[in-house]
Amino acid sequence: MHYEWYTDSSSTVINGQRRAGYTVVTLHETMEAKGLPAGTSAQLAELVALTRALELSKGKRVNIFTDSRYVFGVLHTHAGLWKQRGMLTAQGSPVKHGLQILRLLEAVQLPSAVAVVHCKAHQREDRDVARVNARADREAKQAATLEPLEAENAHMHALIPSVGELPAPQYSHKERNLADTLGLQEKEGWLHSTEGKILLPKNLLRPVLQKLHQTTHAGREALTQLMNKYFLTSGLRPLASKVQAECLICQKNNPRPEVSVPPATLEPTPGPGLVWQIDFTEFPRTKGFRYLLVLVDRFSGWPEAFPCRNNTAKMVALKFVKEIIPRFGLPQWMESDNGTHFTSKVVQHIADSLQIPWKLHTPWRPQASGVVERTNQTLKRHLSKSAVLCSLHRYTKELQPLPLDVPVHSLKPGDSILIRTWKDEPLQEKWKGPHTVLQVSHAAAKVEGHKNWIHHSHLKAVPAPERWTVQPTEKTASDNLGLKLLFRRQ
């Protein structure tokens, strides 16, 4: 026989105290409706409801409907993975409601055949599923007001991390002496403390740590805390750190630990004007100029800055040959980052021809170009202050052209126009049309047959056609209507 059961729960605050309840119903009757202990959350109540439905359907073929996406996702997706990890998350912390999830995994094995189905909540009650689910919701709210049965919902489970099958322990003489000192008891070959912890032999410490780390990928501290919770052992912290360091997945995803090292120093310069650091910095575009080519003498800190329209290798070569070399002589070497304007063949060919070594700094390390980078910062800061003090922004704002208040064209609705073609083809017309203007703005027009507005610069006014022509249709005469003519303007 096939069964269909519906589960639901309710969690609400009554007189300042959170109360919860659950229910399991069928199409015509209520199988179970009970209250849960005070403080039970809505998620835990949904887990209890589905667990009880599975336990009540032991040995039966059953479809169980739930409107909780949480409990549906836990059972179908997450619970099995969490169990393999010892009910731990990827961060090594315990899974919320882990004990109830373990009970749910045990209960799902009880029916002879079961399907847990998700259904939408709060739907129109025009179908059996929506109607019964609405009744389950009402009864769950009523069950939340009932007094809970504490003992029935208290379940104790041993939450021990999954470390797989371990060989029989072989304790050393020193470990057995330690067990006698601590008063440990031997059970099935393992030495247990009164708190339930297991004395782990030293030869099994590394395999257990590796297995535990593979299931959680927890760090050294999380591994240490987890092991100390269930095992008695020594030398745990350094070995946990080593196991984590050997994990390639952790090495690819964990941040690199910062190690404090003394700062390095740049190679000393022999004199002024012999070693230059060079870099481009960007500014707001002004009269076509957007970049500033900055060179700084490493010995004296003397800066040279040249405004440029673009940051190309040609500009670098031009300023280097016409400004730096004539005024300061040939440098012993040059320093820059790995920008293409410095590593291009043009710049490197000039440096090789003049026998000037061009040293490139380490990529993604701006401190290597610290001298010129600091100069860039100083220049930008002082120019920003000067712009504010001189009210340059307000001055340029007043010089901006005013918005259009009159049309810049003479087009008007009804005019005939031609539209410029976007692509010039040899021996083809440059303008298409004519078309009729439907609407106009200050700078554009809406044209018949075109969805978008077209700028006036792409339109050409043409005289409206004056001639009318008469063209016969395919059927020029009719038995009833006589002659039929079509008038068309050209």
GROMACS .gro file of C-alpha atoms in nm:
model
  490
    1MET     CA    1   0.000   0.000   0.000
    2HIS     CA    2   0.124   0.349  -0.087
    3TYR     CA    3   0.104   0.641   0.162
    4GLU     CA    4   0.125   1.021   0.126
    5TRP     CA    5   0.215   1.219   0.437
    6TYR     CA    6   0.267   1.592   0.490
    7THR     CA    7   0.492   1.756   0.751
    8ASP     CA    8   0.505   2.111   0.879
    9SER     CA    9   0.624   2.303   1.182
   10SER     CA   10   0.569   2.636   1.350
   11SER     CA   11   0.792   2.852   1.568
   12THR     CA   12   0.652   3.163   1.733
   13VAL     CA   13   0.696   3.382   2.041
   14ILE     CA   14   0.425   3.347   2.306
   15ASN     CA   15   0.443   3.568   2.617
   16GLY     CA   16   0.807   3.649   2.547
   17GLN     CA   17   0.908   3.283   2.505
   18ARG     CA   18   0.975   3.106   2.176
   19ARG     CA   19   0.746   2.807   2.134
   20ALA     CA   20   0.754   2.551   1.853
   21GLY     CA   21   0.555   2.251   1.739
   22TYR     CA   22   0.527   2.010   1.449
   23THR     CA   23   0.266   1.794   1.282
   24VAL     CA   24   0.247   1.494   1.049
   25VAL     CA   25  -0.082   1.464   0.860
   26THR     CA   26  -0.238   1.264   0.577
   27LEU     CA   27  -0.511   1.359   0.336
   28HIS     CA   28  -0.785   1.295   0.593
   29GLU     CA   29  -0.630   1.259   0.940
   30THR     CA   30  -0.354   1.380   1.170
   31MET     CA   31  -0.086   1.122   1.246
   32GLU     CA   32   0.101   1.326   1.509
   33ALA     CA   33   0.101   1.684   1.641
   34LYS     CA   34   0.320   1.777   1.938
   35GLY     CA   35   0.492   2.071   2.097
   36LEU     CA   36   0.870   2.108   2.121
   37PRO     CA   37   1.090   2.243   2.403
   38ALA     CA   38   1.098   2.618   2.455
   39GLY     CA   39   1.358   2.794   2.243
   40THR     CA   40   1.340   2.545   1.954
   41SER     CA   41   1.414   2.724   1.626
   42ALA     CA   42   1.208   2.694   1.309
   43GLN     CA   43   1.483   2.497   1.132
   44LEU     CA   44   1.515   2.244   1.413
   45ALA     CA   45   1.135   2.204   1.425
   46GLU     CA   46   1.129   2.124   1.051
   47LEU     CA   47   1.402   1.863   1.102
   48VAL     CA   48   1.206   1.703   1.387
   49ALA     CA   49   0.886   1.697   1.178
   50LEU     CA   50   1.049   1.516   0.885
   51THR     CA   51   1.234   1.278   1.118
   52ARG     CA   52   0.911   1.178   1.294
   53ALA     CA   53   0.735   1.124   0.960
   54LEU     CA   54   1.014   0.889   0.851
   55GLU     CA   55   1.006   0.703   1.183
   56LEU     CA   56   0.627   0.662   1.165
   57SER     CA   57   0.654   0.523   0.810
   58LYS     CA   58   0.886   0.236   0.906
   59GLY     CA   59   0.845  -0.053   0.659
   60LYS     CA   60   0.600   0.142   0.439
   61ARG     CA   61   0.610   0.286   0.088
   62VAL     CA   62   0.555   0.657   0.139
   63ASN     CA   63   0.577   1.001  -0.024
   64ILE     CA   64   0.649   1.274   0.232
   65PHE     CA   65   0.578   1.637   0.137
   66THR     CA   66   0.749   1.934   0.308
   67ASP     CA   67   0.743   2.305   0.228
   68SER     CA   68   1.083   2.367   0.395
   69ARG     CA   69   1.365   2.425   0.147
   70TYR     CA   70   1.612   2.398   0.435
   71VAL     CA   71   1.521   2.046   0.545
   72PHE     CA   72   1.479   1.934   0.181
   73GLY     CA   73   1.831   2.060   0.097
   74VAL     CA   74   1.985   1.910   0.412
   75LEU     CA   75   1.851   1.563   0.339
   76HIS     CA   76   1.924   1.558  -0.035
   77THR     CA   77   2.253   1.752  -0.051
   78HIS     CA   78   2.439   1.838   0.268
   79ALA     CA   79   2.375   1.572   0.532
   80GLY     CA   80   2.583   1.297   0.369
   81LEU     CA   81   2.883   1.527   0.323
   82TRP     CA   82   2.859   1.655   0.680
   83LYS     CA   83   2.849   1.299   0.813
   84GLN     CA   84   3.170   1.213   0.626
   85ARG     CA   85   3.337   1.514   0.788
   86GLY     CA   86   3.226   1.412   1.135
   87MET     CA   87   2.943   1.670   1.135
   88LEU     CA   88   3.187   1.954   1.080
   89THR     CA   89   3.169   2.243   0.835
   90ALA     CA   90   3.446   2.328   0.590
   91GLN     CA   91   3.581   2.571   0.852
   92GLY     CA   92   3.604   2.295   1.112
   93SER     CA   93   3.318   2.420   1.329
   94PRO     CA   94   3.031   2.189   1.437
   95VAL     CA   95   2.727   2.173   1.209
   96LYS     CA   96   2.421   2.342   1.355
   97HIS     CA   97   2.158   2.087   1.470
   98GLY     CA   98   2.411   1.810   1.404
   99LEU     CA   99   2.251   1.562   1.646
  100GLN     CA  100   1.908   1.596   1.485
  101ILE     CA  101   2.058   1.562   1.136
  102LEU     CA  102   2.223   1.234   1.239
  103ARG     CA  103   1.886   1.113   1.366
  104LEU     CA  104   1.730   1.217   1.033
  105LEU     CA  105   1.989   1.013   0.840
  106GLU     CA  106   1.906   0.709   1.054
  107ALA     CA  107   1.530   0.758   1.010
  108VAL     CA  108   1.546   0.784   0.631
  109GLN     CA  109   1.657   0.419   0.621
  110LEU     CA  110   1.341   0.294   0.796
  111PRO     CA  111   1.075   0.303   0.519
  112SER     CA  112   1.084   0.031   0.256
  113ALA     CA  113   1.059   0.300  -0.015
  114VAL     CA  114   1.048   0.675   0.041
  115ALA     CA  115   1.046   0.998  -0.160
  116VAL     CA  116   1.078   1.333   0.016
  117VAL     CA  117   0.914   1.597  -0.205
  118HIS     CA  118   0.926   1.976  -0.174
  119CYS     CA  119   0.600   2.166  -0.222
  120LYS     CA  120   0.534   2.540  -0.226
  121ALA     CA  121   0.383   2.694   0.086
  122HIS     CA  122   0.081   2.924   0.111
  123GLN     CA  123  -0.073   2.835  -0.227
  124ARG     CA  124  -0.437   2.849  -0.335
  125GLU     CA  125  -0.621   2.549  -0.193
  126ASP     CA  126  -0.748   2.423  -0.527
  127ARG     CA  127  -0.541   2.102  -0.526
  128ASP     CA  128  -0.495   1.823  -0.275
  129VAL     CA  129  -0.127   1.903  -0.210
  130ALA     CA  130  -0.192   2.271  -0.138
  131ARG     CA  131  -0.504   2.195   0.066
  132VAL     CA  132  -0.339   1.933   0.289
  133ASN     CA  133  -0.023   2.143   0.329
  134ALA     CA  134  -0.236   2.437   0.445
  135ARG     CA  135  -0.409   2.212   0.699
  136ALA     CA  136  -0.070   2.089   0.823
  137ASP     CA  137   0.039   2.450   0.865
  138ARG     CA  138  -0.269   2.532   1.075
  139GLU     CA  139  -0.224   2.226   1.296
  140ALA     CA  140   0.148   2.299   1.342
  141LYS     CA  141   0.060   2.646   1.471
  142GLN     CA  142  -0.186   2.485   1.712
  143ALA     CA  143   0.076   2.229   1.820
  144ALA     CA  144   0.317   2.511   1.907
  145THR     CA  145   0.083   2.607   2.192
  146LEU     CA  146   0.092   2.255   2.343
  147GLU     CA  147   0.316   2.161   2.633
  148PRO     CA  148   0.632   1.990   2.502
  149LEU     CA  149   0.742   1.640   2.599
  150GLU     CA  150   1.107   1.700   2.686
  151ALA     CA  151   1.215   1.338   2.724
  152GLU     CA  152   1.074   1.228   2.388
  153ASN     CA  153   1.280   1.481   2.194
  154ALA     CA  154   1.611   1.439   2.381
  155HIS     CA  155   1.856   1.221   2.189
  156MET     CA  156   2.219   1.150   2.272
  157HIS     CA  157   2.463   1.067   1.994
  158ALA     CA  158   2.839   1.016   1.993
  159LEU     CA  159   2.971   1.291   1.767
  160ILE     CA  160   3.316   1.154   1.686
  161PRO     CA  161   3.509   1.271   1.376
  162SER     CA  162   3.528   1.018   1.096
  163VAL     CA  163   3.889   0.905   1.067
  164GLY     CA  164   3.819   0.582   0.883
  165GLU     CA  165   3.932   0.235   0.983
  166LEU     CA  166   4.234   0.234   1.214
  167PRO     CA  167   4.464  -0.061   1.285
  168ALA     CA  168   4.478  -0.210   1.632
  169PRO     CA  169   4.671   0.022   1.865
  170GLN     CA  170   5.020  -0.070   1.978
  171TYR     CA  171   5.105   0.129   2.290
  172SER     CA  172   5.466   0.174   2.391
  173HIS     CA  173   5.592   0.109   2.744
  174LYS     CA  174   5.604   0.484   2.807
  175GLU     CA  175   5.243   0.529   2.691
  176ARG     CA  176   5.120   0.247   2.915
  177ASN     CA  177   5.295   0.407   3.214
  178LEU     CA  178   5.117   0.732   3.125
  179ALA     CA  179   4.785   0.544   3.109
  180ASP     CA  180   4.843   0.400   3.456
  181THR     CA  181   4.923   0.746   3.589
  182LEU     CA  182   4.606   0.895   3.438
  183GLY     CA  183   4.390   0.601   3.543
  184LEU     CA  184   4.284   0.502   3.190
  185GLN     CA  185   4.077   0.191   3.124
  186GLU     CA  186   4.133  -0.046   2.832
  187LYS     CA  187   3.830  -0.123   2.610
  188GLU     CA  188   3.865  -0.333   2.295
  189GLY     CA  189   4.238  -0.262   2.285
  190TRP     CA  190   4.202   0.117   2.327
  191LEU     CA  191   4.282   0.311   2.642
  192HIS     CA  192   3.992   0.539   2.747
  193SER     CA  193   3.971   0.815   3.006
  194THR     CA  194   3.670   0.873   3.228
  195GLU     CA  195   3.569   1.165   3.000
  196GLY     CA  196   3.555   0.932   2.700
  197LYS     CA  197   3.882   1.046   2.539
  198ILE     CA  198   4.109   0.790   2.371
  199LEU     CA  199   4.483   0.772   2.424
  200LEU     CA  200   4.619   0.780   2.070
  201PRO     CA  201   4.949   0.597   2.011
  202LYS     CA  202   5.226   0.810   1.862
  203ASN     CA  203   5.247   0.594   1.548
  204LEU     CA  204   4.878   0.663   1.469
  205LEU     CA  205   4.889   1.038   1.531
  206ARG     CA  206   4.998   1.136   1.181
  207PRO     CA  207   4.748   0.910   0.993
  208VAL     CA  208   4.460   1.037   1.208
  209LEU     CA  209   4.563   1.400   1.153
  210GLN     CA  210   4.592   1.348   0.778
  211LYS     CA  211   4.251   1.181   0.754
  212LEU     CA  212   4.088   1.448   0.968
  213HIS     CA  213   4.249   1.725   0.766
  214GLN     CA  214   4.136   1.570   0.436
  215THR     CA  215   3.772   1.578   0.550
  216THR     CA  216   3.775   1.933   0.691
  217HIS     CA  217   4.088   2.113   0.559
  218ALA     CA  218   4.098   2.290   0.894
  219GLY     CA  219   4.402   2.489   1.003
  220ARG     CA  220   4.652   2.408   1.273
  221GLU     CA  221   4.452   2.556   1.561
  222ALA     CA  222   4.122   2.398   1.454
  223LEU     CA  223   4.289   2.058   1.408
  224THR     CA  224   4.455   2.086   1.749
  225GLN     CA  225   4.129   2.177   1.923
  226LEU     CA  226   3.942   1.898   1.746
  227MET     CA  227   4.201   1.634   1.835
  228ASN     CA  228   4.220   1.748   2.199
  229LYS     CA  229   3.842   1.714   2.221
  230TYR     CA  230   3.847   1.340   2.150
  231PHE     CA  231   4.204   1.215   2.197
  232LEU     CA  232   4.489   1.225   2.446
  233THR     CA  233   4.827   1.269   2.279
  234SER     CA  234   5.145   1.477   2.279
  235GLY     CA  235   5.339   1.669   2.013
  236LEU     CA  236   5.015   1.757   1.842
  237ARG     CA  237   5.058   2.123   1.744
  238PRO     CA  238   5.382   2.099   1.539
  239LEU     CA  239   5.259   1.788   1.359
  240ALA     CA  240   4.923   1.954   1.280
  241SER     CA  241   5.112   2.249   1.133
  242LYS     CA  242   5.322   2.013   0.920
  243VAL     CA  243   5.016   1.821   0.795
  244GLN     CA  244   4.850   2.145   0.689
  245ALA     CA  245   5.169   2.263   0.514
  246GLU     CA  246   5.178   1.939   0.311
  247CYS     CA  247   4.819   1.987   0.183
  248LEU     CA  248   4.836   2.132  -0.170
  249ILE     CA  249   4.470   2.242  -0.164
  250CYS     CA  250   4.529   2.450   0.150
  251GLN     CA  251   4.848   2.599   0.007
  252LYS     CA  252   4.662   2.712  -0.307
  253ASN     CA  253   4.375   2.874  -0.114
  254ASN     CA  254   4.520   3.000   0.216
  255PRO     CA  255   4.682   3.345   0.229
  256ARG     CA  256   5.058   3.363   0.246
  257PRO     CA  257   5.178   3.425   0.602
  258GLU     CA  258   5.352   3.756   0.636
  259VAL     CA  259   5.709   3.716   0.757
  260SER     CA  260   5.879   4.027   0.888
  261VAL     CA  261   6.207   4.077   0.705
  262PRO     CA  262   6.440   4.377   0.709
  263PRO     CA  263   6.376   4.609   0.411
  264ALA     CA  264   6.625   4.588   0.128
  265THR     CA  265   6.815   4.893   0.001
  266LEU     CA  266   6.871   5.011  -0.353
  267GLU     CA  267   7.210   4.989  -0.517
  268PRO     CA  268   7.407   5.307  -0.435
  269THR     CA  269   7.452   5.559  -0.716
  270PRO     CA  270   7.798   5.694  -0.809
  271GLY     CA  271   7.692   6.058  -0.854
  272PRO     CA  272   7.429   6.309  -0.966
  273GLY     CA  273   7.259   6.257  -1.302
  274LEU     CA  274   7.397   5.906  -1.348
  275VAL     CA  275   7.100   5.692  -1.240
  276TRP     CA  276   6.738   5.782  -1.319
  277GLN     CA  277   6.408   5.623  -1.227
  278ILE     CA  278   6.133   5.683  -1.486
  279ASP     CA  279   5.756   5.634  -1.475
  280PHE     CA  280   5.427   5.760  -1.619
  281THR     CA  281   5.151   5.901  -1.397
  282GLU     CA  282   4.799   5.990  -1.506
  283PHE     CA  283   4.611   6.320  -1.462
  284PRO     CA  284   4.272   6.455  -1.574
  285ARG     CA  285   4.283   6.536  -1.945
  286THR     CA  286   4.358   6.906  -2.004
  287LYS     CA  287   4.394   7.052  -2.354
  288GLY     CA  288   4.479   6.707  -2.485
  289PHE     CA  289   4.741   6.632  -2.218
  290ARG     CA  290   4.664   6.336  -1.993
  291TYR     CA  291   4.995   6.187  -1.875
  292LEU     CA  292   5.304   6.313  -1.697
  293LEU     CA  293   5.641   6.151  -1.771
  294VAL     CA  294   5.840   6.176  -1.446
  295LEU     CA  295   6.214   6.111  -1.410
  296VAL     CA  296   6.395   6.133  -1.074
  297ASP     CA  297   6.771   6.141  -1.020
  298ARG     CA  298   6.843   5.872  -0.760
  299PHE     CA  299   7.144   6.056  -0.616
  300SER     CA  300   6.996   6.402  -0.555
  301GLY     CA  301   6.623   6.340  -0.586
  302TRP     CA  302   6.597   6.604  -0.860
  303PRO     CA  303   6.271   6.553  -1.057
  304GLU     CA  304   6.201   6.618  -1.423
  305ALA     CA  305   5.838   6.606  -1.539
  306PHE     CA  306   5.700   6.639  -1.894
  307PRO     CA  307   5.329   6.657  -1.984
  308CYS     CA  308   5.238   6.412  -2.261
  309ARG     CA  309   4.933   6.346  -2.473
  310ASN     CA  310   4.989   5.969  -2.459
  311ASN     CA  311   5.208   5.720  -2.273
  312THR     CA  312   5.383   5.552  -2.563
  313ALA     CA  313   5.737   5.430  -2.620
  314LYS     CA  314   5.781   5.701  -2.885
  315MET     CA  315   5.716   5.971  -2.624
  316VAL     CA  316   5.965   5.810  -2.381
  317ALA     CA  317   6.235   5.795  -2.649
  318LEU     CA  318   6.168   6.155  -2.756
  319LYS     CA  319   6.199   6.305  -2.405
  320PHE     CA  320   6.496   6.085  -2.318
  321VAL     CA  321   6.697   6.185  -2.627
  322LYS     CA  322   6.596   6.553  -2.650
  323GLU     CA  323   6.568   6.649  -2.281
  324ILE     CA  324   6.764   6.423  -2.045
  325ILE     CA  325   7.078   6.334  -2.242
  326PRO     CA  326   7.155   6.690  -2.373
  327ARG     CA  327   7.115   6.846  -2.027
  328PHE     CA  328   7.253   6.580  -1.793
  329GLY     CA  329   7.469   6.360  -2.013
  330LEU     CA  330   7.459   5.984  -2.060
  331PRO     CA  331   7.342   5.801  -1.747
  332GLN     CA  332   7.518   5.491  -1.624
  333TRP     CA  333   7.187   5.303  -1.609
  334MET     CA  334   6.810   5.356  -1.612
  335GLU     CA  335   6.541   5.202  -1.387
  336SER     CA  336   6.170   5.154  -1.462
  337ASP     CA  337   5.878   4.917  -1.419
  338ASN     CA  338   5.775   4.658  -1.678
  339GLY     CA  339   5.536   4.883  -1.872
  340THR     CA  340   5.527   4.829  -2.247
  341HIS     CA  341   5.632   5.192  -2.305
  342PHE     CA  342   5.965   5.107  -2.137
  343THR     CA  343   6.020   4.750  -2.257
  344SER     CA  344   5.936   4.814  -2.625
  345LYS     CA  345   6.195   4.769  -2.898
  346VAL     CA  346   6.216   5.145  -2.964
  347VAL     CA  347   6.332   5.237  -2.613
  348GLN     CA  348   6.549   4.930  -2.565
  349HIS     CA  349   6.720   4.982  -2.903
  350ILE     CA  350   6.814   5.339  -2.806
  351ALA     CA  351   6.948   5.220  -2.470
  352ASP     CA  352   7.151   4.942  -2.634
  353SER     CA  353   7.291   5.179  -2.896
  354LEU     CA  354   7.409   5.420  -2.625
  355GLN     CA  355   7.529   5.128  -2.405
  356ILE     CA  356   7.296   5.230  -2.121
  357PRO     CA  357   7.174   4.931  -1.915
  358TRP     CA  358   6.797   4.947  -1.859
  359LYS     CA  359   6.704   4.772  -1.532
  360LEU     CA  360   6.343   4.658  -1.481
  361HIS     CA  361   6.190   4.642  -1.136
  362THR     CA  362   6.011   4.340  -0.988
  363PRO     CA  363   5.651   4.315  -1.120
  364TRP     CA  364   5.366   4.382  -0.872
  365ARG     CA  365   5.612   4.547  -0.634
  366PRO     CA  366   5.571   4.928  -0.646
  367GLN     CA  367   5.818   4.967  -0.359
  368ALA     CA  368   6.094   4.874  -0.606
  369SER     CA  369   6.020   5.205  -0.785
  370GLY     CA  370   5.975   5.386  -0.457
  371VAL     CA  371   6.175   5.696  -0.552
  372VAL     CA  372   5.969   5.789  -0.858
  373GLU     CA  373   5.641   5.664  -0.706
  374ARG     CA  374   5.690   5.895  -0.410
  375THR     CA  375   5.761   6.184  -0.646
  376ASN     CA  376   5.439   6.109  -0.836
  377GLN     CA  377   5.247   6.125  -0.509
  378THR     CA  378   5.408   6.456  -0.413
  379LEU     CA  379   5.336   6.613  -0.752
  380LYS     CA  380   4.971   6.508  -0.745
  381ARG     CA  381   4.921   6.631  -0.390
  382HIS     CA  382   5.070   6.977  -0.458
  383LEU     CA  383   4.886   7.017  -0.789
  384SER     CA  384   4.558   6.925  -0.616
  385LYS     CA  385   4.619   7.190  -0.350
  386SER     CA  386   4.706   7.448  -0.615
  387ALA     CA  387   4.388   7.371  -0.807
  388VAL     CA  388   4.180   7.427  -0.492
  389LEU     CA  389   4.362   7.746  -0.387
  390CYS     CA  390   4.340   7.900  -0.733
  391SER     CA  391   3.977   7.788  -0.783
  392LEU     CA  392   4.076   7.623  -1.107
  393HIS     CA  393   3.779   7.389  -1.096
  394ARG     CA  394   3.534   7.679  -1.066
  395TYR     CA  395   3.714   7.870  -1.341
  396THR     CA  396   3.692   7.581  -1.585
  397LYS     CA  397   3.329   7.518  -1.488
  398GLU     CA  398   3.235   7.874  -1.584
  399LEU     CA  399   3.397   7.826  -1.924
  400GLN     CA  400   3.185   7.522  -2.006
  401PRO     CA  401   2.932   7.579  -2.287
  402LEU     CA  402   2.571   7.618  -2.184
  403PRO     CA  403   2.318   7.346  -2.269
  404LEU     CA  404   2.127   7.388  -2.594
  405ASP     CA  405   1.810   7.595  -2.563
  406VAL     CA  406   1.733   7.633  -2.935
  407PRO     CA  407   1.758   7.379  -3.216
  408VAL     CA  408   2.084   7.369  -3.409
  409HIS     CA  409   1.908   7.257  -3.728
  410SER     CA  410   1.613   7.370  -3.937
  411LEU     CA  411   1.428   7.039  -3.958
  412LYS     CA  412   1.061   7.020  -3.862
  413PRO     CA  413   0.799   6.742  -3.857
  414GLY     CA  414   0.678   6.653  -4.205
  415ASP     CA  415   1.004   6.741  -4.383
  416SER     CA  416   1.156   6.497  -4.629
  417ILE     CA  417   1.512   6.396  -4.550
  418LEU     CA  418   1.787   6.157  -4.658
  419ILE     CA  419   1.987   5.948  -4.407
  420ARG     CA  420   2.362   5.900  -4.438
  421THR     CA  421   2.471   5.538  -4.480
  422TRP     CA  422   2.693   5.407  -4.201
  423LYS     CA  423   2.927   5.222  -4.434
  424ASP     CA  424   3.062   5.372  -4.753
  425GLU     CA  425   3.053   5.121  -5.037
  426PRO     CA  426   3.219   5.186  -5.373
  427LEU     CA  427   2.977   5.297  -5.644
  428GLN     CA  428   2.687   5.299  -5.399
  429GLU     CA  429   2.460   5.577  -5.278
  430LYS     CA  430   2.586   5.775  -4.978
  431TRP     CA  431   2.236   5.872  -4.865
  432LYS     CA  432   1.923   5.661  -4.831
  433GLY     CA  433   1.565   5.782  -4.855
  434PRO     CA  434   1.366   5.991  -4.873
  435HIS     CA  435   1.200   5.958  -4.531
  436THR     CA  436   0.957   6.176  -4.337
  437VAL     CA  437   1.051   6.354  -4.013
  438LEU     CA  438   0.812   6.266  -3.728
  439GLN     CA  439   0.964   6.451  -3.428
  440VAL     CA  440   1.259   6.682  -3.368
  441SER     CA  441   1.472   6.782  -3.070
  442HIS     CA  442   1.746   7.043  -3.039
  443ALA     CA  443   2.003   6.820  -3.211
  444ALA     CA  444   1.826   6.509  -3.345
  445ALA     CA  445   1.517   6.388  -3.525
  446LYS     CA  446   1.286   6.087  -3.516
  447VAL     CA  447   1.238   5.953  -3.868
  448GLU     CA  448   0.960   5.737  -4.006
  449GLY     CA  449   1.063   5.372  -4.024
  450HIS     CA  450   1.351   5.409  -3.773
  451LYS     CA  451   1.327   5.320  -3.406
  452ASN     CA  452   1.612   5.539  -3.276
  453TRP     CA  453   1.671   5.911  -3.285
  454ILE     CA  454   1.921   6.024  -3.552
  455HIS     CA  455   2.163   6.315  -3.508
  456HIS     CA  456   2.106   6.606  -3.744
  457SER     CA  457   2.458   6.571  -3.887
  458HIS     CA  458   2.351   6.240  -4.044
  459LEU     CA  459   2.042   6.391  -4.208
  460LYS     CA  460   2.004   6.594  -4.529
  461ALA     CA  461   1.690   6.788  -4.609
  462VAL     CA  462   1.549   6.741  -4.960
  463PRO     CA  463   1.255   6.907  -5.134
  464ALA     CA  464   0.922   6.735  -5.090
  465PRO     CA  465   0.812   6.551  -5.405
  466GLU     CA  466   0.546   6.741  -5.600
  467ARG     CA  467   0.456   6.490  -5.871
  468TRP     CA  468   0.186   6.228  -5.837
  469THR     CA  469   0.181   5.913  -6.044
  470VAL     CA  470  -0.092   5.666  -6.116
  471GLN     CA  471  -0.003   5.299  -6.110
  472PRO     CA  472  -0.241   5.015  -6.180
  473THR     CA  473  -0.271   4.740  -5.923
  474GLU     CA  474  -0.235   4.373  -6.009
  475LYS     CA  475  -0.609   4.361  -6.068
  476THR     CA  476  -0.698   4.687  -6.240
  477ALA     CA  477  -1.064   4.609  -6.295
  478SER     CA  478  -1.333   4.438  -6.094
  479ASP     CA  479  -1.671   4.308  -6.198
  480ASN     CA  480  -1.841   4.502  -5.918
  481LEU     CA  481  -1.619   4.807  -5.857
  482GLY     CA  482  -1.497   4.886  -6.202
  483LEU     CA  483  -1.153   5.045  -6.249
  484LYS     CA  484  -0.925   5.059  -5.939
  485LEU     CA  485  -0.631   5.305  -5.933
  486LEU     CA  486  -0.346   5.352  -5.681
  487PHE     CA  487  -0.211   5.707  -5.630
  488ARG     CA  488   0.147   5.726  -5.502
  489ARG     CA  489   0.364   6.032  -5.432
  490GLN     CA  490   0.719   6.019  -5.565
   0.00000   0.00000   0.00000
